[in-house]
mmCIF file with all atom_site columns, C-alpha atoms in Angstrom:
data_model
loop_
_atom_site.group_PDB
_atom_site.id
_atom_site.type_symbol
_atom_site.label_atom_id
_atom_site.label_alt_id
_atom_site.label_comp_id
_atom_site.label_asym_id
_atom_site.label_entity_id
_atom_site.label_seq_id
_atom_site.pdbx_PDB_ins_code
_atom_site.Cartn_x
_atom_site.Cartn_y
_atom_site.Cartn_z
_atom_site.occupancy
_atom_site.B_iso_or_equiv
_atom_site.pdbx_formal_charge
_atom_site.auth_seq_id
_atom_site.auth_comp_id
_atom_site.auth_asym_id
_atom_site.auth_atom_id
_atom_site.pdbx_PDB_model_num
ATOM 1   C CA . ASP A 1 1   ? -18.056 13.492  -23.325 1.00 0.00 ? 15  ASP A CA 1
ATOM 2   C CA . ALA A 1 2   ? -19.895 10.269  -22.545 1.00 0.00 ? 16  ALA A CA 1
ATOM 3   C CA . GLY A 1 3   ? -17.029 8.849   -20.530 1.00 0.00 ? 17  GLY A CA 1
ATOM 4   C CA . VAL A 1 4   ? -15.713 5.312   -20.736 1.00 0.00 ? 18  VAL A CA 1
ATOM 5   C CA . ILE A 1 5   ? -18.456 2.981   -21.905 1.00 0.00 ? 19  ILE A CA 1
ATOM 6   C CA . GLN A 1 6   ? -18.504 -0.691  -21.005 1.00 0.00 ? 20  GLN A CA 1
ATOM 7   C CA . SER A 1 7   ? -20.866 -3.428  -22.082 1.00 0.00 ? 21  SER A CA 1
ATOM 8   C CA . PRO A 1 8   ? -22.581 -5.449  -20.905 1.00 0.00 ? 22  PRO A CA 1
ATOM 9   C CA . ARG A 1 9   ? -23.221 -4.173  -17.362 1.00 0.00 ? 23  ARG A CA 1
ATOM 10  C CA . HIS A 1 10  ? -24.013 -7.669  -16.167 1.00 0.00 ? 24  HIS A CA 1
ATOM 11  C CA . GLU A 1 11  ? -23.075 -11.052 -17.586 1.00 0.00 ? 25  GLU A CA 1
ATOM 12  C CA . VAL A 1 12  ? -24.138 -14.404 -16.220 1.00 0.00 ? 26  VAL A CA 1
ATOM 13  C CA . THR A 1 13  ? -22.729 -17.464 -17.905 1.00 0.00 ? 27  THR A CA 1
ATOM 14  C CA . GLU A 1 14  ? -22.029 -21.104 -17.268 1.00 0.00 ? 28  GLU A CA 1
ATOM 15  C CA . MET A 1 15  ? -18.619 -22.534 -16.633 1.00 0.00 ? 29  MET A CA 1
ATOM 16  C CA . GLY A 1 16  ? -16.817 -23.345 -19.864 1.00 0.00 ? 30  GLY A CA 1
ATOM 17  C CA . GLN A 1 17  ? -18.509 -20.684 -21.942 1.00 0.00 ? 31  GLN A CA 1
ATOM 18  C CA . GLU A 1 18  ? -16.700 -17.873 -23.712 1.00 0.00 ? 32  GLU A CA 1
ATOM 19  C CA . VAL A 1 19  ? -17.215 -14.376 -22.345 1.00 0.00 ? 33  VAL A CA 1
ATOM 20  C CA . THR A 1 20  ? -16.417 -11.135 -24.156 1.00 0.00 ? 34  THR A CA 1
ATOM 21  C CA . LEU A 1 21  ? -16.361 -7.797  -22.372 1.00 0.00 ? 35  LEU A CA 1
ATOM 22  C CA . ARG A 1 22  ? -16.294 -4.571  -24.360 1.00 0.00 ? 36  ARG A CA 1
ATOM 23  C CA . CYS A 1 23  ? -14.948 -1.097  -23.767 1.00 0.00 ? 37  CYS A CA 1
ATOM 24  C CA . LYS A 1 24  ? -15.037 2.235   -25.553 1.00 0.00 ? 38  LYS A CA 1
ATOM 25  C CA . PRO A 1 25  ? -12.481 4.650   -24.087 1.00 0.00 ? 39  PRO A CA 1
ATOM 26  C CA . ILE A 1 26  ? -12.743 8.412   -23.999 1.00 0.00 ? 40  ILE A CA 1
ATOM 27  C CA . SER A 1 27  ? -11.838 9.911   -27.350 1.00 0.00 ? 41  SER A CA 1
ATOM 28  C CA . GLY A 1 28  ? -8.291  11.233  -27.388 1.00 0.00 ? 42  GLY A CA 1
ATOM 29  C CA . HIS A 1 29  ? -7.060  9.070   -24.534 1.00 0.00 ? 43  HIS A CA 1
ATOM 30  C CA . ASP A 1 30  ? -3.955  7.160   -25.530 1.00 0.00 ? 44  ASP A CA 1
ATOM 31  C CA . TYR A 1 31  ? -3.989  4.647   -22.657 1.00 0.00 ? 45  TYR A CA 1
ATOM 32  C CA . LEU A 1 32  ? -6.506  1.941   -21.926 1.00 0.00 ? 46  LEU A CA 1
ATOM 33  C CA . PHE A 1 33  ? -6.499  -0.315  -18.879 1.00 0.00 ? 47  PHE A CA 1
ATOM 34  C CA . TRP A 1 34  ? -8.417  -3.409  -17.849 1.00 0.00 ? 48  TRP A CA 1
ATOM 35  C CA . TYR A 1 35  ? -8.881  -4.000  -14.117 1.00 0.00 ? 49  TYR A CA 1
ATOM 36  C CA . ARG A 1 36  ? -10.563 -6.741  -12.131 1.00 0.00 ? 50  ARG A CA 1
ATOM 37  C CA . GLN A 1 37  ? -12.144 -6.064  -8.736  1.00 0.00 ? 51  GLN A CA 1
ATOM 38  C CA . THR A 1 38  ? -12.941 -8.721  -6.157  1.00 0.00 ? 52  THR A CA 1
ATOM 39  C CA . MET A 1 39  ? -13.505 -8.629  -2.427  1.00 0.00 ? 53  MET A CA 1
ATOM 40  C CA . MET A 1 40  ? -10.538 -10.874 -1.798  1.00 0.00 ? 54  MET A CA 1
ATOM 41  C CA . ARG A 1 41  ? -7.947  -9.256  -4.076  1.00 0.00 ? 55  ARG A CA 1
ATOM 42  C CA . GLY A 1 42  ? -9.206  -5.701  -4.486  1.00 0.00 ? 56  GLY A CA 1
ATOM 43  C CA . LEU A 1 43  ? -8.361  -3.909  -7.729  1.00 0.00 ? 57  LEU A CA 1
ATOM 44  C CA . GLU A 1 44  ? -5.941  -5.760  -9.994  1.00 0.00 ? 58  GLU A CA 1
ATOM 45  C CA . LEU A 1 45  ? -4.501  -4.408  -13.223 1.00 0.00 ? 59  LEU A CA 1
ATOM 46  C CA . LEU A 1 46  ? -4.819  -7.078  -15.883 1.00 0.00 ? 60  LEU A CA 1
ATOM 47  C CA . ILE A 1 47  ? -3.381  -5.347  -18.955 1.00 0.00 ? 61  ILE A CA 1
ATOM 48  C CA . TYR A 1 48  ? -2.880  -1.912  -20.438 1.00 0.00 ? 62  TYR A CA 1
ATOM 49  C CA . PHE A 1 49  ? -2.514  -0.523  -23.944 1.00 0.00 ? 63  PHE A CA 1
ATOM 50  C CA . ASN A 1 50  ? -0.777  2.541   -25.322 1.00 0.00 ? 64  ASN A CA 1
ATOM 51  C CA . ASN A 1 51  ? -1.953  3.690   -28.741 1.00 0.00 ? 65  ASN A CA 1
ATOM 52  C CA . ASN A 1 52  ? -3.674  0.319   -29.230 1.00 0.00 ? 66  ASN A CA 1
ATOM 53  C CA . VAL A 1 53  ? -0.508  -1.662  -28.468 1.00 0.00 ? 67  VAL A CA 1
ATOM 54  C CA . PRO A 1 54  ? -0.425  -3.934  -25.413 1.00 0.00 ? 68  PRO A CA 1
ATOM 55  C CA . ILE A 1 55  ? 2.346   -2.737  -23.131 1.00 0.00 ? 69  ILE A CA 1
ATOM 56  C CA . ASP A 1 56  ? 2.057   -4.826  -19.989 1.00 0.00 ? 70  ASP A CA 1
ATOM 57  C CA . ASP A 1 57  ? -0.033  -7.961  -19.700 1.00 0.00 ? 71  ASP A CA 1
ATOM 58  C CA . SER A 1 58  ? 1.717   -9.383  -16.671 1.00 0.00 ? 72  SER A CA 1
ATOM 59  C CA . GLY A 1 59  ? -1.486  -9.139  -14.682 1.00 0.00 ? 73  GLY A CA 1
ATOM 60  C CA . MET A 1 60  ? -3.459  -11.419 -16.965 1.00 0.00 ? 74  MET A CA 1
ATOM 61  C CA . PRO A 1 61  ? -4.142  -14.434 -14.750 1.00 0.00 ? 75  PRO A CA 1
ATOM 62  C CA . GLU A 1 62  ? -3.668  -17.160 -17.322 1.00 0.00 ? 76  GLU A CA 1
ATOM 63  C CA . ASP A 1 63  ? -3.942  -18.081 -20.964 1.00 0.00 ? 77  ASP A CA 1
ATOM 64  C CA . ARG A 1 64  ? -7.707  -18.231 -20.741 1.00 0.00 ? 78  ARG A CA 1
ATOM 65  C CA . PHE A 1 65  ? -7.681  -14.430 -20.695 1.00 0.00 ? 79  PHE A CA 1
ATOM 66  C CA . SER A 1 66  ? -6.939  -12.349 -23.777 1.00 0.00 ? 80  SER A CA 1
ATOM 67  C CA . ALA A 1 67  ? -7.383  -8.689  -24.655 1.00 0.00 ? 81  ALA A CA 1
ATOM 68  C CA . LYS A 1 68  ? -7.344  -6.812  -27.917 1.00 0.00 ? 82  LYS A CA 1
ATOM 69  C CA . MET A 1 69  ? -7.550  -3.226  -29.038 1.00 0.00 ? 83  MET A CA 1
ATOM 70  C CA . PRO A 1 70  ? -8.160  -3.192  -32.798 1.00 0.00 ? 84  PRO A CA 1
ATOM 71  C CA . ASN A 1 71  ? -8.532  0.583   -32.912 1.00 0.00 ? 85  ASN A CA 1
ATOM 72  C CA . ALA A 1 72  ? -8.402  3.644   -30.703 1.00 0.00 ? 86  ALA A CA 1
ATOM 73  C CA . SER A 1 73  ? -12.075 3.492   -29.829 1.00 0.00 ? 87  SER A CA 1
ATOM 74  C CA . PHE A 1 74  ? -12.627 -0.154  -28.930 1.00 0.00 ? 88  PHE A CA 1
ATOM 75  C CA . SER A 1 75  ? -11.169 -2.894  -26.778 1.00 0.00 ? 89  SER A CA 1
ATOM 76  C CA . THR A 1 76  ? -12.270 -6.361  -25.737 1.00 0.00 ? 90  THR A CA 1
ATOM 77  C CA . LEU A 1 77  ? -11.383 -8.666  -22.876 1.00 0.00 ? 91  LEU A CA 1
ATOM 78  C CA . LYS A 1 78  ? -12.150 -12.296 -23.575 1.00 0.00 ? 92  LYS A CA 1
ATOM 79  C CA . ILE A 1 79  ? -12.251 -15.255 -21.219 1.00 0.00 ? 93  ILE A CA 1
ATOM 80  C CA . GLN A 1 80  ? -12.323 -18.701 -22.795 1.00 0.00 ? 94  GLN A CA 1
ATOM 81  C CA . PRO A 1 81  ? -13.230 -20.988 -21.158 1.00 0.00 ? 95  PRO A CA 1
ATOM 82  C CA . SER A 1 82  ? -14.719 -19.184 -18.182 1.00 0.00 ? 96  SER A CA 1
ATOM 83  C CA . GLU A 1 83  ? -14.536 -20.575 -14.644 1.00 0.00 ? 97  GLU A CA 1
ATOM 84  C CA . PRO A 1 84  ? -16.458 -19.701 -11.452 1.00 0.00 ? 98  PRO A CA 1
ATOM 85  C CA . ARG A 1 85  ? -13.333 -18.085 -9.975  1.00 0.00 ? 99  ARG A CA 1
ATOM 86  C CA . ASP A 1 86  ? -13.448 -15.525 -12.788 1.00 0.00 ? 100 ASP A CA 1
ATOM 87  C CA . SER A 1 87  ? -16.559 -14.028 -11.204 1.00 0.00 ? 101 SER A CA 1
ATOM 88  C CA . ALA A 1 88  ? -15.741 -10.383 -10.475 1.00 0.00 ? 102 ALA A CA 1
ATOM 89  C CA . VAL A 1 89  ? -16.379 -6.845  -11.620 1.00 0.00 ? 103 VAL A CA 1
ATOM 90  C CA . TYR A 1 90  ? -14.224 -5.959  -14.608 1.00 0.00 ? 104 TYR A CA 1
ATOM 91  C CA . PHE A 1 91  ? -13.411 -2.305  -15.178 1.00 0.00 ? 105 PHE A CA 1
ATOM 92  C CA . CYS A 1 92  ? -12.061 -0.563  -18.205 1.00 0.00 ? 106 CYS A CA 1
ATOM 93  C CA . ALA A 1 93  ? -10.283 2.768   -17.708 1.00 0.00 ? 107 ALA A CA 1
ATOM 94  C CA . SER A 1 94  ? -8.580  5.238   -19.989 1.00 0.00 ? 108 SER A CA 1
ATOM 95  C CA . SER A 1 95  ? -6.197  8.141   -19.555 1.00 0.00 ? 109 SER A CA 1
ATOM 96  C CA . PHE A 1 96  ? -4.771  10.929  -21.666 1.00 0.00 ? 110 PHE A CA 1
ATOM 97  C CA . LYS A 1 97  ? -1.127  10.647  -20.674 1.00 0.00 ? 111 LYS A CA 1
ATOM 98  C CA . LEU A 1 98  ? 1.086   8.365   -18.644 1.00 0.00 ? 112 LEU A CA 1
ATOM 99  C CA . ASP A 1 99  ? 0.625   10.319  -15.444 1.00 0.00 ? 113 ASP A CA 1
ATOM 100 C CA . SER A 1 100 ? -2.943  11.479  -16.003 1.00 0.00 ? 114 SER A CA 1
ATOM 101 C CA . PRO A 1 101 ? -5.747  10.329  -13.740 1.00 0.00 ? 115 PRO A CA 1
ATOM 102 C CA . LEU A 1 102 ? -7.705  7.294   -14.813 1.00 0.00 ? 116 LEU A CA 1
ATOM 103 C CA . HIS A 1 103 ? -11.288 7.553   -16.053 1.00 0.00 ? 117 HIS A CA 1
ATOM 104 C CA . PHE A 1 104 ? -13.222 4.408   -15.241 1.00 0.00 ? 118 PHE A CA 1
ATOM 105 C CA . GLY A 1 105 ? -16.265 2.871   -16.856 1.00 0.00 ? 119 GLY A CA 1
ATOM 106 C CA . ASN A 1 106 ? -19.111 1.564   -14.721 1.00 0.00 ? 120 ASN A CA 1
ATOM 107 C CA . GLY A 1 107 ? -17.817 -1.968  -14.972 1.00 0.00 ? 121 GLY A CA 1
ATOM 108 C CA . THR A 1 108 ? -19.136 -5.358  -16.043 1.00 0.00 ? 122 THR A CA 1
ATOM 109 C CA . ARG A 1 109 ? -20.278 -7.644  -13.260 1.00 0.00 ? 123 ARG A CA 1
ATOM 110 C CA . LEU A 1 110 ? -19.454 -11.184 -14.381 1.00 0.00 ? 124 LEU A CA 1
ATOM 111 C CA . THR A 1 111 ? -20.969 -14.214 -12.714 1.00 0.00 ? 125 THR A CA 1
ATOM 112 C CA . VAL A 1 112 ? -19.821 -17.659 -13.820 1.00 0.00 ? 126 VAL A CA 1
ATOM 113 C CA . THR A 1 113 ? -21.934 -20.503 -12.471 1.00 0.00 ? 127 THR A CA 1
ATOM 114 C CA . ALA B 2 1   ? 8.428   -1.647  -5.473  1.00 0.00 ? 29  ALA B CA 1
ATOM 115 C CA . GLN B 2 2   ? 5.578   0.603   -4.554  1.00 0.00 ? 30  GLN B CA 1
ATOM 116 C CA . SER B 2 3   ? 2.765   -0.219  -2.172  1.00 0.00 ? 31  SER B CA 1
ATOM 117 C CA . VAL B 2 4   ? -0.187  1.453   -0.496  1.00 0.00 ? 32  VAL B CA 1
ATOM 118 C CA . THR B 2 5   ? -1.784  0.720   2.848   1.00 0.00 ? 33  THR B CA 1
ATOM 119 C CA . GLN B 2 6   ? -5.054  2.127   4.088   1.00 0.00 ? 34  GLN B CA 1
ATOM 120 C CA . LEU B 2 7   ? -5.625  1.855   7.799   1.00 0.00 ? 35  LEU B CA 1
ATOM 121 C CA . GLY B 2 8   ? -9.166  0.731   8.497   1.00 0.00 ? 36  GLY B CA 1
ATOM 122 C CA . SER B 2 9   ? -11.183 -1.178  5.958   1.00 0.00 ? 37  SER B CA 1
ATOM 123 C CA . HIS B 2 10  ? -14.323 0.437   7.317   1.00 0.00 ? 38  HIS B CA 1
ATOM 124 C CA . VAL B 2 11  ? -14.859 3.852   8.903   1.00 0.00 ? 39  VAL B CA 1
ATOM 125 C CA . SER B 2 12  ? -18.095 5.197   10.358  1.00 0.00 ? 40  SER B CA 1
ATOM 126 C CA . VAL B 2 13  ? -18.702 8.850   11.132  1.00 0.00 ? 41  VAL B CA 1
ATOM 127 C CA . SER B 2 14  ? -21.724 10.859  12.124  1.00 0.00 ? 42  SER B CA 1
ATOM 128 C CA . GLU B 2 15  ? -23.185 13.349  9.693   1.00 0.00 ? 43  GLU B CA 1
ATOM 129 C CA . GLY B 2 16  ? -21.401 16.665  10.206  1.00 0.00 ? 44  GLY B CA 1
ATOM 130 C CA . ALA B 2 17  ? -18.340 15.075  11.816  1.00 0.00 ? 45  ALA B CA 1
ATOM 131 C CA . LEU B 2 18  ? -14.776 15.163  10.540  1.00 0.00 ? 46  LEU B CA 1
ATOM 132 C CA . VAL B 2 19  ? -13.831 12.529  7.983   1.00 0.00 ? 47  VAL B CA 1
ATOM 133 C CA . LEU B 2 20  ? -10.270 11.171  8.161   1.00 0.00 ? 48  LEU B CA 1
ATOM 134 C CA . LEU B 2 21  ? -9.197  8.321   5.894   1.00 0.00 ? 49  LEU B CA 1
ATOM 135 C CA . ARG B 2 22  ? -5.613  7.211   6.250   1.00 0.00 ? 50  ARG B CA 1
ATOM 136 C CA . CYS B 2 23  ? -3.200  6.316   3.467   1.00 0.00 ? 51  CYS B CA 1
ATOM 137 C CA . ASN B 2 24  ? 0.476   5.432   3.706   1.00 0.00 ? 52  ASN B CA 1
ATOM 138 C CA . TYR B 2 25  ? 2.643   4.574   0.745   1.00 0.00 ? 53  TYR B CA 1
ATOM 139 C CA . SER B 2 26  ? 6.061   3.255   0.015   1.00 0.00 ? 54  SER B CA 1
ATOM 140 C CA . SER B 2 27  ? 7.965   4.309   -3.061  1.00 0.00 ? 55  SER B CA 1
ATOM 141 C CA . SER B 2 28  ? 11.625  4.340   -3.968  1.00 0.00 ? 56  SER B CA 1
ATOM 142 C CA . VAL B 2 29  ? 11.138  7.423   -6.132  1.00 0.00 ? 57  VAL B CA 1
ATOM 143 C CA . PRO B 2 30  ? 9.013   10.578  -5.817  1.00 0.00 ? 58  PRO B CA 1
ATOM 144 C CA . PRO B 2 31  ? 5.405   9.521   -6.142  1.00 0.00 ? 59  PRO B CA 1
ATOM 145 C CA . TYR B 2 32  ? 2.246   10.724  -7.756  1.00 0.00 ? 60  TYR B CA 1
ATOM 146 C CA . LEU B 2 33  ? -0.597  10.163  -5.309  1.00 0.00 ? 61  LEU B CA 1
ATOM 147 C CA . PHE B 2 34  ? -4.321  9.927   -5.911  1.00 0.00 ? 62  PHE B CA 1
ATOM 148 C CA . TRP B 2 35  ? -7.567  9.444   -4.066  1.00 0.00 ? 63  TRP B CA 1
ATOM 149 C CA . TYR B 2 36  ? -10.468 7.858   -5.909  1.00 0.00 ? 64  TYR B CA 1
ATOM 150 C CA . VAL B 2 37  ? -14.055 7.341   -4.757  1.00 0.00 ? 65  VAL B CA 1
ATOM 151 C CA . GLN B 2 38  ? -16.347 4.510   -5.805  1.00 0.00 ? 66  GLN B CA 1
ATOM 152 C CA . TYR B 2 39  ? -20.101 4.747   -5.334  1.00 0.00 ? 67  TYR B CA 1
ATOM 153 C CA . PRO B 2 40  ? -22.179 1.555   -5.440  1.00 0.00 ? 68  PRO B CA 1
ATOM 154 C CA . ASN B 2 41  ? -22.375 -0.062  -8.863  1.00 0.00 ? 69  ASN B CA 1
ATOM 155 C CA . GLN B 2 42  ? -20.110 2.551   -10.410 1.00 0.00 ? 70  GLN B CA 1
ATOM 156 C CA . GLY B 2 43  ? -16.510 2.869   -11.477 1.00 0.00 ? 71  GLY B CA 1
ATOM 157 C CA . LEU B 2 44  ? -13.900 4.839   -9.600  1.00 0.00 ? 72  LEU B CA 1
ATOM 158 C CA . GLN B 2 45  ? -13.843 8.615   -9.881  1.00 0.00 ? 73  GLN B CA 1
ATOM 159 C CA . LEU B 2 46  ? -10.893 10.881  -9.169  1.00 0.00 ? 74  LEU B CA 1
ATOM 160 C CA . LEU B 2 47  ? -11.269 12.932  -5.987  1.00 0.00 ? 75  LEU B CA 1
ATOM 161 C CA . LEU B 2 48  ? -7.887  14.630  -6.018  1.00 0.00 ? 76  LEU B CA 1
ATOM 162 C CA . LYS B 2 49  ? -4.255  14.145  -6.950  1.00 0.00 ? 77  LYS B CA 1
ATOM 163 C CA . TYR B 2 50  ? -0.816  15.231  -5.832  1.00 0.00 ? 78  TYR B CA 1
ATOM 164 C CA . THR B 2 51  ? 1.900   15.531  -8.454  1.00 0.00 ? 79  THR B CA 1
ATOM 165 C CA . THR B 2 52  ? 4.148   18.394  -7.460  1.00 0.00 ? 80  THR B CA 1
ATOM 166 C CA . GLY B 2 53  ? 4.071   21.751  -5.732  1.00 0.00 ? 81  GLY B CA 1
ATOM 167 C CA . ALA B 2 54  ? 1.727   22.506  -2.861  1.00 0.00 ? 82  ALA B CA 1
ATOM 168 C CA . THR B 2 55  ? 1.481   19.579  -0.494  1.00 0.00 ? 83  THR B CA 1
ATOM 169 C CA . LEU B 2 56  ? -2.104  20.359  0.543   1.00 0.00 ? 84  LEU B CA 1
ATOM 170 C CA . VAL B 2 57  ? -4.340  19.360  -2.308  1.00 0.00 ? 85  VAL B CA 1
ATOM 171 C CA . LYS B 2 58  ? -7.993  20.244  -2.602  1.00 0.00 ? 86  LYS B CA 1
ATOM 172 C CA . GLY B 2 59  ? -10.401 18.039  -4.476  1.00 0.00 ? 87  GLY B CA 1
ATOM 173 C CA . ILE B 2 60  ? -14.053 17.763  -5.305  1.00 0.00 ? 88  ILE B CA 1
ATOM 174 C CA . ASN B 2 61  ? -16.910 17.613  -2.801  1.00 0.00 ? 89  ASN B CA 1
ATOM 175 C CA . GLY B 2 62  ? -14.931 19.423  -0.096  1.00 0.00 ? 90  GLY B CA 1
ATOM 176 C CA . PHE B 2 63  ? -12.231 16.785  0.315   1.00 0.00 ? 91  PHE B CA 1
ATOM 177 C CA . GLU B 2 64  ? -8.564  17.555  0.698   1.00 0.00 ? 92  GLU B CA 1
ATOM 178 C CA . ALA B 2 65  ? -5.381  15.601  1.332   1.00 0.00 ? 93  ALA B CA 1
ATOM 179 C CA . GLU B 2 66  ? -1.914  16.499  2.497   1.00 0.00 ? 94  GLU B CA 1
ATOM 180 C CA . PHE B 2 67  ? 1.252   14.928  1.176   1.00 0.00 ? 95  PHE B CA 1
ATOM 181 C CA . LYS B 2 68  ? 3.732   14.416  4.021   1.00 0.00 ? 96  LYS B CA 1
ATOM 182 C CA . LYS B 2 69  ? 6.975   13.048  2.679   1.00 0.00 ? 97  LYS B CA 1
ATOM 183 C CA . SER B 2 70  ? 8.519   12.535  6.106   1.00 0.00 ? 98  SER B CA 1
ATOM 184 C CA . GLU B 2 71  ? 5.590   10.376  7.145   1.00 0.00 ? 99  GLU B CA 1
ATOM 185 C CA . THR B 2 72  ? 5.025   8.811   3.689   1.00 0.00 ? 100 THR B CA 1
ATOM 186 C CA . SER B 2 73  ? 1.374   9.646   4.144   1.00 0.00 ? 101 SER B CA 1
ATOM 187 C CA . PHE B 2 74  ? -1.438  11.113  2.070   1.00 0.00 ? 102 PHE B CA 1
ATOM 188 C CA . HIS B 2 75  ? -4.445  11.171  4.394   1.00 0.00 ? 103 HIS B CA 1
ATOM 189 C CA . LEU B 2 76  ? -7.834  12.296  3.105   1.00 0.00 ? 104 LEU B CA 1
ATOM 190 C CA . THR B 2 77  ? -9.979  14.665  5.150   1.00 0.00 ? 105 THR B CA 1
ATOM 191 C CA . LYS B 2 78  ? -13.269 16.496  5.000   1.00 0.00 ? 106 LYS B CA 1
ATOM 192 C CA . PRO B 2 79  ? -14.374 18.857  7.781   1.00 0.00 ? 107 PRO B CA 1
ATOM 193 C CA . SER B 2 80  ? -18.034 17.863  7.789   1.00 0.00 ? 108 SER B CA 1
ATOM 194 C CA . ALA B 2 81  ? -19.396 14.548  6.528   1.00 0.00 ? 109 ALA B CA 1
ATOM 195 C CA . HIS B 2 82  ? -22.508 14.414  4.400   1.00 0.00 ? 110 HIS B CA 1
ATOM 196 C CA . MET B 2 83  ? -24.731 11.412  3.810   1.00 0.00 ? 111 MET B CA 1
ATOM 197 C CA . SER B 2 84  ? -23.761 11.464  0.155   1.00 0.00 ? 112 SER B CA 1
ATOM 198 C CA . ASP B 2 85  ? -20.115 10.828  1.120   1.00 0.00 ? 113 ASP B CA 1
ATOM 199 C CA . ALA B 2 86  ? -20.884 7.191   1.932   1.00 0.00 ? 114 ALA B CA 1
ATOM 200 C CA . ALA B 2 87  ? -18.774 5.233   -0.542  1.00 0.00 ? 115 ALA B CA 1
ATOM 201 C CA . GLU B 2 88  ? -15.562 3.256   -0.985  1.00 0.00 ? 116 GLU B CA 1
ATOM 202 C CA . TYR B 2 89  ? -12.366 5.304   -1.071  1.00 0.00 ? 117 TYR B CA 1
ATOM 203 C CA . PHE B 2 90  ? -9.124  4.194   -2.689  1.00 0.00 ? 118 PHE B CA 1
ATOM 204 C CA . CYS B 2 91  ? -5.665  5.676   -2.321  1.00 0.00 ? 119 CYS B CA 1
ATOM 205 C CA . ALA B 2 92  ? -3.302  5.076   -5.243  1.00 0.00 ? 120 ALA B CA 1
ATOM 206 C CA . VAL B 2 93  ? 0.344   5.685   -6.060  1.00 0.00 ? 121 VAL B CA 1
ATOM 207 C CA . THR B 2 94  ? 2.498   5.694   -9.153  1.00 0.00 ? 122 THR B CA 1
ATOM 208 C CA . LYS B 2 95  ? 5.981   6.861   -9.956  1.00 0.00 ? 123 LYS B CA 1
ATOM 209 C CA . LYS B 2 96  ? 6.721   10.434  -10.892 1.00 0.00 ? 124 LYS B CA 1
ATOM 210 C CA . THR B 2 97  ? 9.806   9.755   -12.951 1.00 0.00 ? 125 THR B CA 1
ATOM 211 C CA . SER B 2 98  ? 8.541   6.991   -15.172 1.00 0.00 ? 126 SER B CA 1
ATOM 212 C CA . TYR B 2 99  ? 5.339   5.182   -15.659 1.00 0.00 ? 127 TYR B CA 1
ATOM 213 C CA . ASP B 2 100 ? 4.692   2.051   -13.732 1.00 0.00 ? 128 ASP B CA 1
ATOM 214 C CA . LYS B 2 101 ? 1.500   0.324   -12.765 1.00 0.00 ? 129 LYS B CA 1
ATOM 215 C CA . VAL B 2 102 ? -0.802  2.469   -10.667 1.00 0.00 ? 130 VAL B CA 1
ATOM 216 C CA . ILE B 2 103 ? -0.949  0.680   -7.343  1.00 0.00 ? 131 ILE B CA 1
ATOM 217 C CA . PHE B 2 104 ? -4.271  0.906   -5.527  1.00 0.00 ? 132 PHE B CA 1
ATOM 218 C CA . GLY B 2 105 ? -4.754  0.448   -1.830  1.00 0.00 ? 133 GLY B CA 1
ATOM 219 C CA . PRO B 2 106 ? -7.325  -2.049  -0.546  1.00 0.00 ? 134 PRO B CA 1
ATOM 220 C CA . GLY B 2 107 ? -9.920  0.645   -0.039  1.00 0.00 ? 135 GLY B CA 1
ATOM 221 C CA . THR B 2 108 ? -11.803 2.080   2.939   1.00 0.00 ? 136 THR B CA 1
ATOM 222 C CA . SER B 2 109 ? -15.567 1.897   3.123   1.00 0.00 ? 137 SER B CA 1
ATOM 223 C CA . LEU B 2 110 ? -17.034 5.060   4.635   1.00 0.00 ? 138 LEU B CA 1
ATOM 224 C CA . SER B 2 111 ? -20.412 4.988   6.339   1.00 0.00 ? 139 SER B CA 1
ATOM 225 C CA . VAL B 2 112 ? -22.158 8.179   7.417   1.00 0.00 ? 140 VAL B CA 1
ATOM 226 C CA . ILE B 2 113 ? -24.604 7.881   10.288  1.00 0.00 ? 141 ILE B CA 1
ATOM 227 C CA . PRO B 2 114 ? -27.504 10.340  10.343  1.00 0.00 ? 142 PRO B CA 1
#
């Protein structure tokens, strides 16, 4: 199994631009999670899906952030418009069951200038 | 509400010395507990987990952790540190009875001195 695949690994963009982060979970995993990691706030859960349906998006910072999961093998996290304070590493993770361990991708390092 | 604290944001040990990373949790219901490791420029990887049964849990790379309910602790240990153990370590908790957000601790950065 290739694991959770995220793209791109690095993204540098200017303030105001739209950013789209992509994730392919492990096949057969029913849960998909988006996390954000910063030095100041650590790991924050932004949103998670169960069988492609968003279950809890209470961690999404504001309306500029949106996430979709059109099918079991693909999810996107979009920021529009981006701001410098969005700079962080964004991780996608998937799991088989509710109480299964999380499998993380290698993350997307986003820099907004 | 659940929470996780990790005492010491940075720990340094000599190669071959005991590694002890501390984790305390609070949970109103029986918890599931996890330790994850993050190497530079990578995502988190599961080291070990406690769900039920034996309170001493063995994980990968020689690490183990003991669930102590009376102390609400889940400290991570390794008898002899190796240079390759240098990484960021995260303790995490979630509920056993029903799913809730996995709560991660702030992490402890482990340095191994040759």
